[in-house]
């Protein structure tokens, strides 16, 4: 924990929506009388039928329920588009920057975006999509991804976006779990000059589905690349839209009707379908987008996260559009064709607010100052990061090179499950400390627990829990409510357990120390060790596998694999390569192992549990910190693994 404290600049304090006094006052009210506070905040949305109930929550395991604004009715899409039309029809809503630098930029006004969404919504209806149906979206970073989400919301369909970097196997699992009948995809995606075979992946996925109910695949012709076409099943998007009217009444939805499912990794089993609902979610992401980014009308805002992740859902679609913001969407990667692309893009579109991930900063930083050479970034007012801890070196470099040493860097802590930012600075209110996510957002009551389940008071370190509900909290795991209760509400009584550890300093600032479970954070992407292990053992040569995280300069964490081969299989460099590719195929390129070490045996307790702690220490070469290994069934395994690790290095 660094002691350095960077005070809020005068300009920020004076001009910001929220200064420190206001923050303290609003925060206190949000905790003392959550019902009044949130009833007021929910007025930022248009309600078709006002709610009379604000909050109905119990975190008790036996009676778990979470409901916000439960008798209110509204439509999320209408709140993101229609209601802005009287005043802002001609304001730019979305600026799309293609992968290829210099290729044509596409802009949508609010009126145009509204029209596109209505047409697609009608198209989906024509294909038989009804309120409550799950629509799977597997698209690159093109405007259609936001348009599809909003079209679903408009007609009450539940969208399930699958990150465009996932493999056919991963898509199949999500299609199966959601019983999706419609998939929206593109012929190909483009990233860093390379094509991604999206349609081909969907075709493959359908072969992997256990009980596919998919009837139609809606295909955007984006690159015009070659694809297989199944007359009965595949629908050309342009053809479909030709016939659709630009008028589509928005469905009336209950505040607690599902808005979307988004899959995320847990410590065990297959990915969980995190379910978010309508009224509370939209209230929270809209309020946090405005106050945390200090967003003011007319400003241009860029959230660099892929829309396939929660950051993209909440802060590249719903939050900013609910606030009538002007958004930038970029198809590609920040360092293509070279590491100066991100800065040039910011300058070109005169972007004022940039929300990114520490891993992107570290990747650019690796090339020194060339990332910003020749650009004037004085348009930048606010910088923010999410998804993983930002190390103080990266913080300072970003602050200096992109922020001209003045723009605050907001380190926002939150999760797919929380729907919106939970612990975060606000530009006009919070003195910053590099590496700390600082203080809780309105309505959020964090606490630290010790191993006996007692709350730690004052400065200290423990398990990070949240003591009461906030409106954008996930409501359940799709199709598995018991798993929801077991995962989040069983470790500590009457609390939501985040699975993260944290420290709190004397100023009440929070410092996230990382996951306490077997979840890795690789380049800001969340991955369960169990998922990677089960992909490995699905290969015929692997008898057993254990995966641990190792520190990585750019990605934050890298994947380190211990593999025990089947009896008659011989270890070889070829096999190592094959297994690397296998994991890429099974999960996606983001899951590519940094290293695969052969392990004749794994360190197990007498009851057969793998001691990951030991494996982690060996992978990090901290041989003197293995801890007590006397409880291992066969302590000699450890010596063999150390010898093998040294040979590999
Ligand atoms: C980690 C991403 C440190 C954390 C929005 C959490 C962070 C997981 C931060 C959720 C941060 C997220 N500092 N760690 N500012 N933000 N994390 O669901 O371990 O993809 O539990 O949501 O990322 O990842 P997810």
XYZ file of C-alpha atoms and ligand atoms in Angstrom:
674
model
C 0.000 0.000 0.000
C 1.575 3.244 -1.049
C 1.155 6.284 1.148
C 1.129 8.638 -1.796
C -2.083 10.594 -2.031
C -2.978 12.663 -5.069
C -5.361 15.445 -4.153
C -8.303 16.342 -6.355
C -7.346 19.194 -8.651
C -9.167 22.519 -8.185
C -10.791 22.364 -11.612
C -12.228 18.975 -10.876
C -13.469 19.928 -7.446
C -15.229 23.014 -8.701
C -16.689 21.711 -11.916
C -17.534 18.158 -11.005
C -21.066 16.927 -10.434
C -20.025 15.382 -7.133
C -17.523 16.998 -4.771
C -16.415 15.478 -1.494
C -19.115 17.070 0.680
C -21.785 15.964 -1.762
C -20.324 12.458 -1.930
C -20.291 12.107 1.842
C -23.808 13.439 2.162
C -25.255 11.289 -0.624
C -23.387 8.211 0.551
C -24.685 8.601 4.088
C -28.249 9.033 2.886
C -27.927 6.007 0.596
C -26.987 3.870 3.609
C -29.308 5.399 6.222
C -32.395 5.415 4.034
C -31.804 3.318 0.926
C -35.492 3.325 0.025
C -35.729 7.108 -0.198
C -32.353 7.425 -1.870
C -33.034 4.875 -4.609
C -36.631 5.962 -5.142
C -35.209 9.405 -5.930
C -32.427 8.104 -8.159
C -34.812 5.897 -10.122
C -36.531 9.056 -11.323
C -33.695 9.474 -13.788
C -35.536 6.835 -15.869
C -38.927 6.956 -17.562
C -41.333 4.567 -15.892
C -44.454 3.459 -17.707
C -45.949 2.524 -14.398
C -44.348 4.013 -11.278
C -43.225 1.615 -8.563
C -44.621 1.738 -5.052
C -42.148 -0.795 -3.613
C -38.477 0.185 -3.661
C -36.625 -2.681 -2.098
C -37.525 -6.153 -0.971
C -34.390 -8.034 -0.018
C -33.219 -10.801 2.234
C -29.642 -12.112 2.165
C -30.537 -14.939 4.561
C -29.674 -18.265 2.959
C -33.045 -19.840 3.780
C -35.059 -16.959 2.415
C -32.844 -15.371 -0.209
C -34.597 -12.865 -2.440
C -33.554 -9.645 -4.144
C -36.176 -7.385 -5.676
C -35.995 -3.716 -6.584
C -38.852 -1.481 -7.769
C -40.792 -4.717 -8.167
C -44.181 -3.334 -9.166
C -42.771 -0.722 -11.552
C -42.869 -1.054 -15.338
C -40.534 0.336 -17.955
C -38.586 -0.583 -21.076
C -34.786 -0.389 -21.078
C -34.475 0.285 -24.810
C -37.011 3.092 -24.657
C -34.976 4.623 -21.836
C -31.781 4.393 -23.884
C -33.226 5.767 -27.125
C -36.815 6.966 -27.493
C -36.860 9.372 -24.607
C -33.823 11.248 -25.972
C -35.439 11.838 -29.361
C -37.428 15.013 -28.619
C -34.244 16.913 -27.736
C -31.379 14.901 -29.162
C -32.543 13.134 -32.301
C -29.621 14.586 -34.287
C -26.957 14.206 -31.644
C -24.370 11.531 -32.405
C -24.979 8.458 -30.282
C -22.336 6.147 -31.693
C -19.096 6.695 -33.585
C -17.710 3.478 -35.021
C -14.009 3.288 -35.802
C -13.060 0.274 -37.950
C -10.097 -2.006 -37.398
C -8.317 -0.727 -40.505
C -6.964 2.727 -39.740
C -8.236 5.262 -42.250
C -11.212 3.163 -43.351
C -14.585 4.862 -43.229
C -15.889 5.867 -39.800
C -19.616 5.271 -39.333
C -21.733 7.580 -37.195
C -25.261 7.073 -35.887
C -27.416 9.827 -34.482
C -29.893 8.905 -31.768
C -32.649 8.977 -34.405
C -30.712 6.622 -36.694
C -29.823 4.246 -33.895
C -33.469 4.189 -32.852
C -34.523 3.346 -36.390
C -31.989 0.529 -36.753
C -33.017 -0.953 -33.431
C -36.726 -0.827 -34.298
C -36.152 -2.519 -37.651
C -34.149 -5.317 -36.111
C -36.689 -5.681 -33.296
C -39.393 -6.145 -35.939
C -37.146 -8.564 -37.790
C -36.671 -10.650 -34.661
C -40.409 -10.686 -34.107
C -40.891 -11.825 -37.710
C -38.519 -14.699 -36.940
C -40.739 -15.722 -34.056
C -38.833 -14.220 -31.117
C -41.122 -13.496 -28.191
C -40.895 -11.837 -24.798
C -38.822 -14.028 -22.469
C -36.962 -15.887 -25.261
C -33.176 -16.051 -25.050
C -31.289 -14.705 -28.088
C -27.581 -15.539 -28.382
C -25.392 -12.785 -29.823
C -21.926 -13.668 -31.141
C -20.623 -10.592 -32.916
C -17.479 -8.548 -33.356
C -17.223 -4.955 -32.131
C -19.542 -3.475 -34.746
C -22.626 -1.308 -34.126
C -24.866 -4.317 -34.704
C -23.806 -5.734 -31.352
C -25.361 -2.811 -29.446
C -28.270 -2.660 -31.870
C -29.001 -6.361 -31.278
C -28.930 -5.985 -27.504
C -31.267 -3.010 -27.634
C -33.584 -4.732 -30.129
C -33.905 -7.663 -27.728
C -34.593 -5.323 -24.813
C -37.207 -3.556 -26.903
C -39.296 -6.682 -27.401
C -38.565 -8.223 -24.027
C -36.212 -10.937 -25.281
C -33.275 -11.807 -23.027
C -29.909 -11.375 -24.718
C -26.992 -13.637 -24.059
C -23.857 -12.148 -25.585
C -20.962 -14.537 -26.131
C -17.549 -12.857 -26.411
C -16.347 -13.000 -30.032
C -13.058 -14.591 -28.945
C -14.721 -17.719 -27.582
C -14.491 -21.083 -29.317
C -17.310 -23.215 -30.789
C -17.288 -25.374 -27.643
C -17.799 -22.352 -25.418
C -20.596 -21.025 -27.633
C -22.282 -24.429 -27.616
C -22.347 -24.571 -23.821
C -23.983 -21.154 -23.624
C -26.537 -21.888 -26.352
C -27.492 -25.099 -24.576
C -27.746 -23.524 -21.161
C -29.966 -20.689 -22.382
C -32.115 -22.885 -24.693
C -31.577 -20.271 -27.319
C -33.430 -20.679 -30.640
C -31.863 -17.708 -32.440
C -28.202 -16.766 -32.862
C -27.090 -13.415 -34.272
C -23.606 -13.454 -35.790
C -21.455 -12.098 -38.644
C -19.594 -13.797 -41.463
C -16.303 -12.727 -39.922
C -14.890 -10.339 -37.377
C -11.755 -8.246 -37.830
C -9.168 -7.645 -35.154
C -5.668 -6.378 -35.678
C -5.858 -7.036 -39.424
C -6.854 -10.671 -38.940
C -10.187 -12.295 -39.701
C -12.096 -14.217 -37.058
C -14.365 -16.943 -38.529
C -17.471 -16.194 -36.494
C -20.114 -17.835 -38.685
C -17.926 -20.892 -39.088
C -17.584 -21.088 -35.300
C -21.351 -20.938 -34.869
C -21.821 -23.687 -37.488
C -19.353 -25.787 -35.515
C -20.935 -24.920 -32.203
C -24.259 -26.294 -33.341
C -22.583 -29.636 -33.904
C -21.301 -29.573 -30.336
C -24.623 -28.633 -28.766
C -26.122 -31.361 -26.605
C -29.713 -30.365 -27.185
C -29.636 -27.598 -29.719
C -32.936 -25.892 -30.269
C -31.424 -23.348 -32.648
C -33.779 -22.676 -35.532
C -32.276 -19.618 -37.171
C -28.898 -17.978 -37.516
C -29.065 -14.334 -38.458
C -25.920 -13.328 -40.331
C -24.404 -9.893 -40.868
C -22.347 -9.690 -44.059
C -19.484 -7.711 -42.614
C -16.295 -8.712 -44.451
C -18.024 -10.600 -47.283
C -15.720 -13.518 -46.467
C -16.572 -17.036 -47.633
C -19.010 -18.925 -45.434
C -21.170 -22.028 -45.642
C -24.841 -21.279 -46.096
C -27.726 -23.438 -44.936
C -30.827 -22.302 -46.806
C -33.277 -23.539 -44.194
C -31.509 -22.146 -41.190
C -29.414 -19.101 -42.142
C -30.973 -15.671 -42.604
C -29.212 -12.766 -44.284
C -29.558 -9.702 -42.062
C -29.760 -7.200 -44.924
C -32.533 -9.246 -46.544
C -34.466 -9.434 -43.310
C -34.184 -5.717 -42.564
C -35.287 -4.672 -46.059
C -38.840 -5.627 -45.229
C -39.014 -4.214 -41.713
C -40.827 -1.119 -40.569
C -38.900 1.476 -38.551
C -41.724 1.573 -36.016
C -41.732 -0.940 -33.244
C -43.559 -0.265 -30.011
C -41.455 -1.147 -26.987
C -42.794 -3.946 -24.812
C -43.862 -3.028 -21.296
C -41.559 -4.834 -18.899
C -41.688 -5.349 -15.198
C -38.703 -3.921 -13.323
C -37.742 -7.444 -12.307
C -38.071 -8.990 -15.777
C -34.732 -10.336 -17.040
C -32.740 -8.016 -19.297
C -29.812 -10.283 -20.041
C -27.721 -13.298 -19.174
C -23.958 -13.058 -19.279
C -21.769 -16.070 -18.588
C -18.801 -15.791 -16.290
C -16.283 -18.172 -14.756
C -16.466 -19.489 -11.252
C -14.073 -21.606 -9.262
C -15.834 -24.849 -10.095
C -17.928 -26.319 -12.857
C -19.110 -24.744 -16.048
C -19.523 -20.974 -16.509
C -22.448 -19.428 -14.682
C -25.245 -17.581 -16.453
C -25.389 -14.360 -14.446
C -28.901 -12.956 -14.712
C -29.576 -9.215 -14.559
C -32.997 -7.607 -14.516
C -34.335 -4.326 -15.832
C -35.240 -1.472 -13.459
C -32.567 -1.682 -10.790
C -29.822 -2.469 -13.270
C -30.578 0.473 -15.513
C -30.974 2.912 -12.609
C -27.624 1.897 -11.182
C -25.545 1.845 -14.384
C -26.995 5.150 -15.479
C -26.296 6.840 -12.136
C -22.783 5.408 -11.890
C -21.910 6.266 -15.482
C -22.854 9.864 -14.887
C -21.327 10.406 -11.445
C -18.183 8.274 -11.676
C -17.146 9.568 -15.091
C -18.567 12.991 -14.246
C -20.233 12.765 -17.641
C -21.539 16.050 -19.015
C -23.779 16.502 -22.057
C -21.815 16.865 -25.271
C -18.752 14.960 -24.142
C -17.338 12.064 -26.138
C -16.788 8.895 -24.167
C -14.938 5.707 -25.058
C -15.211 2.455 -23.136
C -12.591 0.168 -24.651
C -13.949 -3.062 -23.204
C -15.374 -5.631 -25.576
C -19.143 -5.669 -25.355
C -18.909 -9.406 -24.734
C -17.914 -8.620 -21.131
C -19.893 -6.929 -18.382
C -17.913 -3.688 -18.672
C -19.113 -3.425 -22.254
C -22.732 -4.189 -21.324
C -22.951 -1.661 -18.506
C -20.602 1.090 -19.667
C -20.455 0.788 -23.469
C -24.193 0.265 -23.947
C -26.764 0.681 -21.193
C -25.259 3.290 -18.837
C -24.028 5.791 -21.437
C -27.030 5.435 -23.739
C -29.416 5.916 -20.827
C -27.529 9.184 -20.241
C -27.700 10.240 -23.916
C -23.921 10.163 -24.227
C -21.854 10.207 -27.414
C -20.010 6.904 -27.543
C -17.030 5.645 -29.463
C -16.817 1.989 -30.444
C -13.620 0.534 -31.886
C -13.535 -2.703 -33.811
C -9.925 -3.632 -33.235
C -7.087 -3.779 -30.727
C -5.291 -0.767 -29.195
C -1.893 -1.642 -30.682
C -2.817 -2.207 -34.325
C -1.228 -1.324 -36.705
C 1.167 -0.062 -34.023
C 1.106 1.008 -30.400
C 0.210 4.590 -31.347
C -3.286 3.650 -32.514
C -5.041 4.238 -29.218
C -3.666 7.760 -28.805
C -4.372 8.638 -32.446
C -7.913 7.365 -32.071
C -8.461 9.522 -28.990
C -7.099 12.586 -30.753
C -9.032 11.934 -33.966
C -12.388 11.729 -32.212
C -11.472 14.250 -29.502
C -12.423 11.831 -26.777
C -12.864 13.293 -23.295
C -13.330 10.183 -21.181
C -11.524 6.861 -21.643
C -12.377 3.670 -19.762
C -9.853 0.869 -20.297
C -8.087 -2.095 -18.684
C -4.697 -2.108 -16.960
C -3.472 -4.843 -19.286
C -3.923 -2.533 -22.307
C -1.923 0.165 -20.516
C 0.878 -2.239 -19.664
C 1.011 -3.482 -23.256
C 1.446 0.085 -24.561
C 3.862 1.011 -21.812
C 6.143 -1.827 -22.920
C 6.977 0.245 -26.012
C 7.865 3.309 -23.979
C 6.686 6.728 -25.059
C 6.079 5.790 -28.685
C 2.475 5.081 -27.697
C 1.719 8.803 -27.522
C 4.384 10.312 -29.775
C 3.146 12.988 -32.114
C -0.347 13.203 -30.595
C -2.063 15.970 -28.676
C -4.199 14.389 -25.990
C -5.362 17.564 -24.295
C -8.948 16.529 -25.051
C -8.729 13.916 -22.271
C -10.409 14.896 -19.021
C -10.984 11.587 -17.247
C -9.250 8.197 -17.389
C -10.560 5.045 -15.782
C -9.732 1.352 -15.509
C -11.520 -1.859 -14.533
C -11.162 -5.592 -14.403
C -7.936 -6.066 -12.489
C -5.645 -4.242 -10.116
C -3.687 -1.416 -11.705
C -0.103 -1.462 -10.549
C 1.255 1.937 -9.487
C 3.875 2.010 -12.329
C 1.182 1.626 -14.972
C -1.005 4.132 -13.101
C 1.720 6.768 -13.140
C 2.688 6.163 -16.746
C -0.924 6.424 -17.889
C -1.510 9.520 -15.757
C 1.573 11.150 -17.211
C 1.399 10.127 -20.896
C -2.336 10.107 -21.518
C -3.570 12.231 -18.657
C -1.040 15.064 -18.950
C -0.476 14.566 -15.231
C -3.847 16.092 -14.472
C -6.633 13.765 -15.585
C -7.630 11.581 -12.647
C -7.403 7.806 -13.069
C -10.428 6.097 -11.636
C -9.682 2.548 -10.578
C -13.121 0.934 -10.479
C -13.682 -2.369 -8.685
C -16.691 -4.475 -9.592
C -17.799 -7.794 -11.083
C -20.113 -9.350 -13.651
C -22.288 -10.205 -10.658
C -22.486 -6.655 -9.329
C -23.687 -5.212 -12.658
C -22.056 -1.847 -11.955
C -19.091 -0.243 -10.222
C -18.940 -0.903 -6.486
C -15.768 0.671 -5.152
C -14.518 3.627 -7.124
C -13.236 7.173 -6.885
C -15.216 10.115 -8.245
C -13.203 12.783 -10.059
C -14.298 15.821 -8.062
C -14.623 14.094 -4.731
C -11.887 11.567 -4.152
C -8.190 12.072 -3.543
C -6.482 9.263 -5.409
C -3.941 6.714 -4.282
C -2.407 4.739 -7.163
C -3.417 1.102 -6.774
C -6.504 1.713 -4.639
C -10.110 1.559 -5.828
C -10.727 3.995 -2.917
C -14.296 4.312 -1.546
C -17.693 2.660 -2.013
C -20.243 3.903 -4.524
C -23.648 5.108 -3.293
C -25.638 2.386 -1.589
C -22.706 -0.026 -1.367
C -21.740 -1.303 2.076
C -18.471 -3.201 1.821
C -17.011 -5.020 4.798
C -13.967 -7.169 5.484
C -14.370 -10.516 7.222
C -11.812 -12.577 9.052
C -11.573 -16.358 8.707
C -14.012 -16.903 11.569
C -16.675 -14.847 9.863
C -16.272 -11.802 12.099
C -16.299 -8.329 10.641
C -12.976 -6.509 10.822
C -13.225 -2.940 12.077
C -10.920 -0.128 10.998
C -7.781 -0.784 8.991
C -7.165 -4.437 8.143
C -7.303 -7.184 5.578
C -9.856 -9.880 4.897
C -12.550 -11.287 2.622
C -14.483 -8.589 0.808
C -18.242 -8.866 1.303
C -21.179 -6.542 0.680
C -23.639 -6.286 3.542
C -26.799 -5.215 1.780
C -28.241 -5.246 -1.721
C -27.740 -2.589 -4.402
C -30.095 -2.253 -7.392
C -27.854 -3.760 -10.108
C -27.037 -6.902 -8.184
C -27.446 -10.163 -10.127
C -30.672 -11.935 -9.216
C -29.797 -15.556 -9.862
C -27.718 -17.977 -11.902
C -29.879 -18.794 -14.905
C -31.455 -22.184 -14.315
C -29.625 -22.859 -11.050
C -30.821 -20.744 -8.140
C -29.316 -23.103 -5.578
C -25.875 -22.565 -7.073
C -26.459 -18.812 -6.720
C -27.161 -19.201 -3.014
C -24.283 -21.616 -2.479
C -21.754 -19.529 -4.376
C -22.413 -16.095 -2.944
C -24.355 -16.376 0.300
C -23.040 -19.449 2.056
C -19.518 -18.422 3.053
C -20.571 -15.536 5.299
C -23.965 -15.172 6.885
C -26.301 -12.519 5.498
C -23.633 -11.122 3.180
C -22.780 -11.273 -0.500
C -19.264 -12.712 -0.777
C -17.289 -11.322 -3.709
C -14.550 -13.994 -3.621
C -12.016 -11.154 -3.604
C -9.709 -10.259 -0.768
C -9.071 -6.632 0.174
C -7.240 -4.340 2.561
C -8.653 -1.206 4.111
C -6.294 1.573 5.168
C -6.591 4.267 7.839
C -8.498 6.529 5.445
C -11.086 3.852 4.796
C -9.721 3.296 1.271
C -10.003 -0.204 -0.200
C -7.129 -2.024 -1.919
C -8.231 -5.143 -3.770
C -5.741 -7.963 -3.244
C -7.257 -10.403 -5.753
C -9.343 -13.539 -5.981
C -9.430 -15.891 -3.042
C -10.807 -18.757 -5.127
C -9.495 -20.646 -8.148
C -10.385 -17.958 -10.622
C -7.639 -16.405 -12.743
C -7.570 -12.943 -14.224
C -5.634 -13.123 -17.483
C -5.384 -9.796 -19.296
C -8.536 -8.721 -17.487
C -10.401 -11.848 -18.619
C -11.867 -13.967 -15.919
C -11.243 -17.703 -16.189
C -11.790 -20.646 -13.905
C -8.863 -23.022 -13.408
C -11.462 -25.823 -13.415
C -12.604 -24.917 -16.944
C -9.051 -25.051 -18.293
C -8.360 -28.295 -16.459
C -11.444 -29.963 -17.847
C -10.492 -28.839 -21.355
C -7.073 -30.453 -20.840
C -8.337 -33.778 -19.569
C -10.736 -33.908 -22.499
C -7.606 -34.501 -24.620
C -6.945 -38.220 -24.993
C -3.311 -37.985 -23.868
C -3.953 -36.205 -20.561
C -4.824 -38.209 -17.458
C -4.903 -35.327 -15.019
C -4.181 -31.621 -15.022
C -3.821 -28.771 -12.564
C -3.755 -25.108 -13.534
C -2.397 -22.194 -11.526
C -1.832 -18.499 -12.189
C 1.668 -17.020 -12.451
C 2.540 -13.320 -12.459
C 2.804 -11.873 -15.977
C 4.206 -8.423 -16.799
C 1.506 -7.430 -19.252
C -1.408 -9.779 -18.691
C -1.293 -9.512 -14.918
C -1.617 -13.265 -14.666
C -0.614 -16.055 -17.006
C -1.791 -19.672 -17.166
C 0.611 -22.351 -15.952
C -0.342 -25.966 -16.557
C 0.767 -29.152 -14.827
C -0.214 -32.123 -16.942
C -0.013 -35.794 -16.042
C -0.006 -37.877 -19.192
C -1.847 -41.146 -19.680
C 0.231 -44.263 -19.061
C 1.289 -45.095 -22.610
C 1.832 -41.526 -23.815
C 5.259 -40.057 -24.306
C 6.026 -36.450 -23.486
C 7.372 -34.384 -26.369
C 7.627 -30.800 -27.571
C 5.065 -31.619 -30.242
C 2.599 -32.774 -27.649
C 3.156 -29.590 -25.657
C 2.293 -27.566 -28.753
C -0.700 -29.729 -29.471
C -2.063 -29.240 -25.962
C -1.611 -25.481 -26.169
C -3.616 -25.439 -29.381
C -6.158 -27.763 -27.903
C -6.906 -25.374 -25.035
C -7.179 -22.478 -27.510
C -9.677 -24.499 -29.503
C -11.689 -25.674 -26.539
C -12.002 -22.304 -24.802
C -10.484 -19.598 -26.984
C -7.160 -17.821 -27.578
C -7.466 -15.925 -24.269
C -6.935 -19.241 -22.464
C -3.608 -20.104 -24.154
C -1.217 -21.493 -21.494
C 2.088 -19.691 -20.936
C 3.748 -22.969 -20.062
C 2.926 -26.639 -19.776
C 4.952 -28.673 -17.355
C 4.820 -32.476 -17.322
C 3.891 -33.804 -13.924
C 4.395 -37.495 -13.236
C 2.309 -36.901 -10.101
C 0.431 -34.004 -8.489
C 0.748 -33.004 -4.840
C -2.386 -34.288 -3.150
C -3.615 -34.501 0.386
C -4.489 -37.909 1.731
C -8.096 -37.228 0.869
C -7.092 -36.644 -2.746
C -7.350 -32.854 -2.901
C -4.735 -31.162 -5.077
C -2.682 -28.646 -3.094
C -2.629 -25.745 -5.483
C -0.734 -23.580 -3.057
C 2.291 -25.841 -3.565
C 1.867 -25.821 -7.339
C 1.633 -22.030 -7.370
C 4.835 -21.670 -5.389
C 6.732 -24.061 -7.672
C 5.522 -22.266 -10.794
C 6.724 -18.966 -9.276
C 10.021 -20.535 -8.196
C 9.384 -19.716 -4.571
C 10.713 -23.073 -3.450
C 11.434 -21.886 0.067
C 7.785 -20.886 0.586
C 6.071 -24.179 -0.100
C 4.729 -24.252 3.440
C 3.815 -27.422 5.242
C 3.966 -30.340 2.822
C 3.871 -33.041 5.484
C 0.156 -33.656 4.944
C 0.744 -34.680 1.352
C 0.016 -38.290 0.481
C 3.413 -38.475 -1.225
C 5.762 -35.594 -0.317
C 8.347 -36.757 -2.904
C 6.132 -35.545 -5.708
C 7.228 -32.038 -4.806
C 10.924 -32.700 -5.454
C 10.117 -34.215 -8.827
C 8.024 -31.208 -9.778
C 10.733 -28.759 -8.757
C 13.302 -30.664 -10.805
C 10.975 -30.702 -13.804
C 10.245 -26.990 -13.435
C 13.942 -26.152 -13.392
C 14.463 -28.260 -16.500
C 11.641 -26.419 -18.256
C 13.009 -22.991 -17.336
C -11.216 -8.342 -10.560
C -15.021 -7.054 -14.375
C -8.721 -5.169 -8.751
C -11.709 -8.914 -9.246
C -15.643 -5.681 -14.123
C -13.144 -9.286 -9.552
C -10.469 -6.012 -9.978
C -13.068 -9.723 -10.992
C -10.904 -4.699 -10.294
C -14.366 -9.536 -11.716
C -10.135 -3.602 -9.773
C -12.266 -6.135 -11.189
N -9.064 -3.888 -9.018
N -9.385 -6.236 -9.212
N -10.433 -2.338 -10.043
N -12.017 -4.816 -11.043
N -11.336 -6.867 -10.567
O -16.604 -10.345 -13.561
O -10.943 -10.047 -8.931
O -14.955 -9.881 -15.427
O -13.651 -10.297 -8.714
O -15.859 -8.062 -13.945
O -12.045 -8.897 -11.567
O -14.226 -9.774 -13.090
P -15.440 -9.574 -14.075
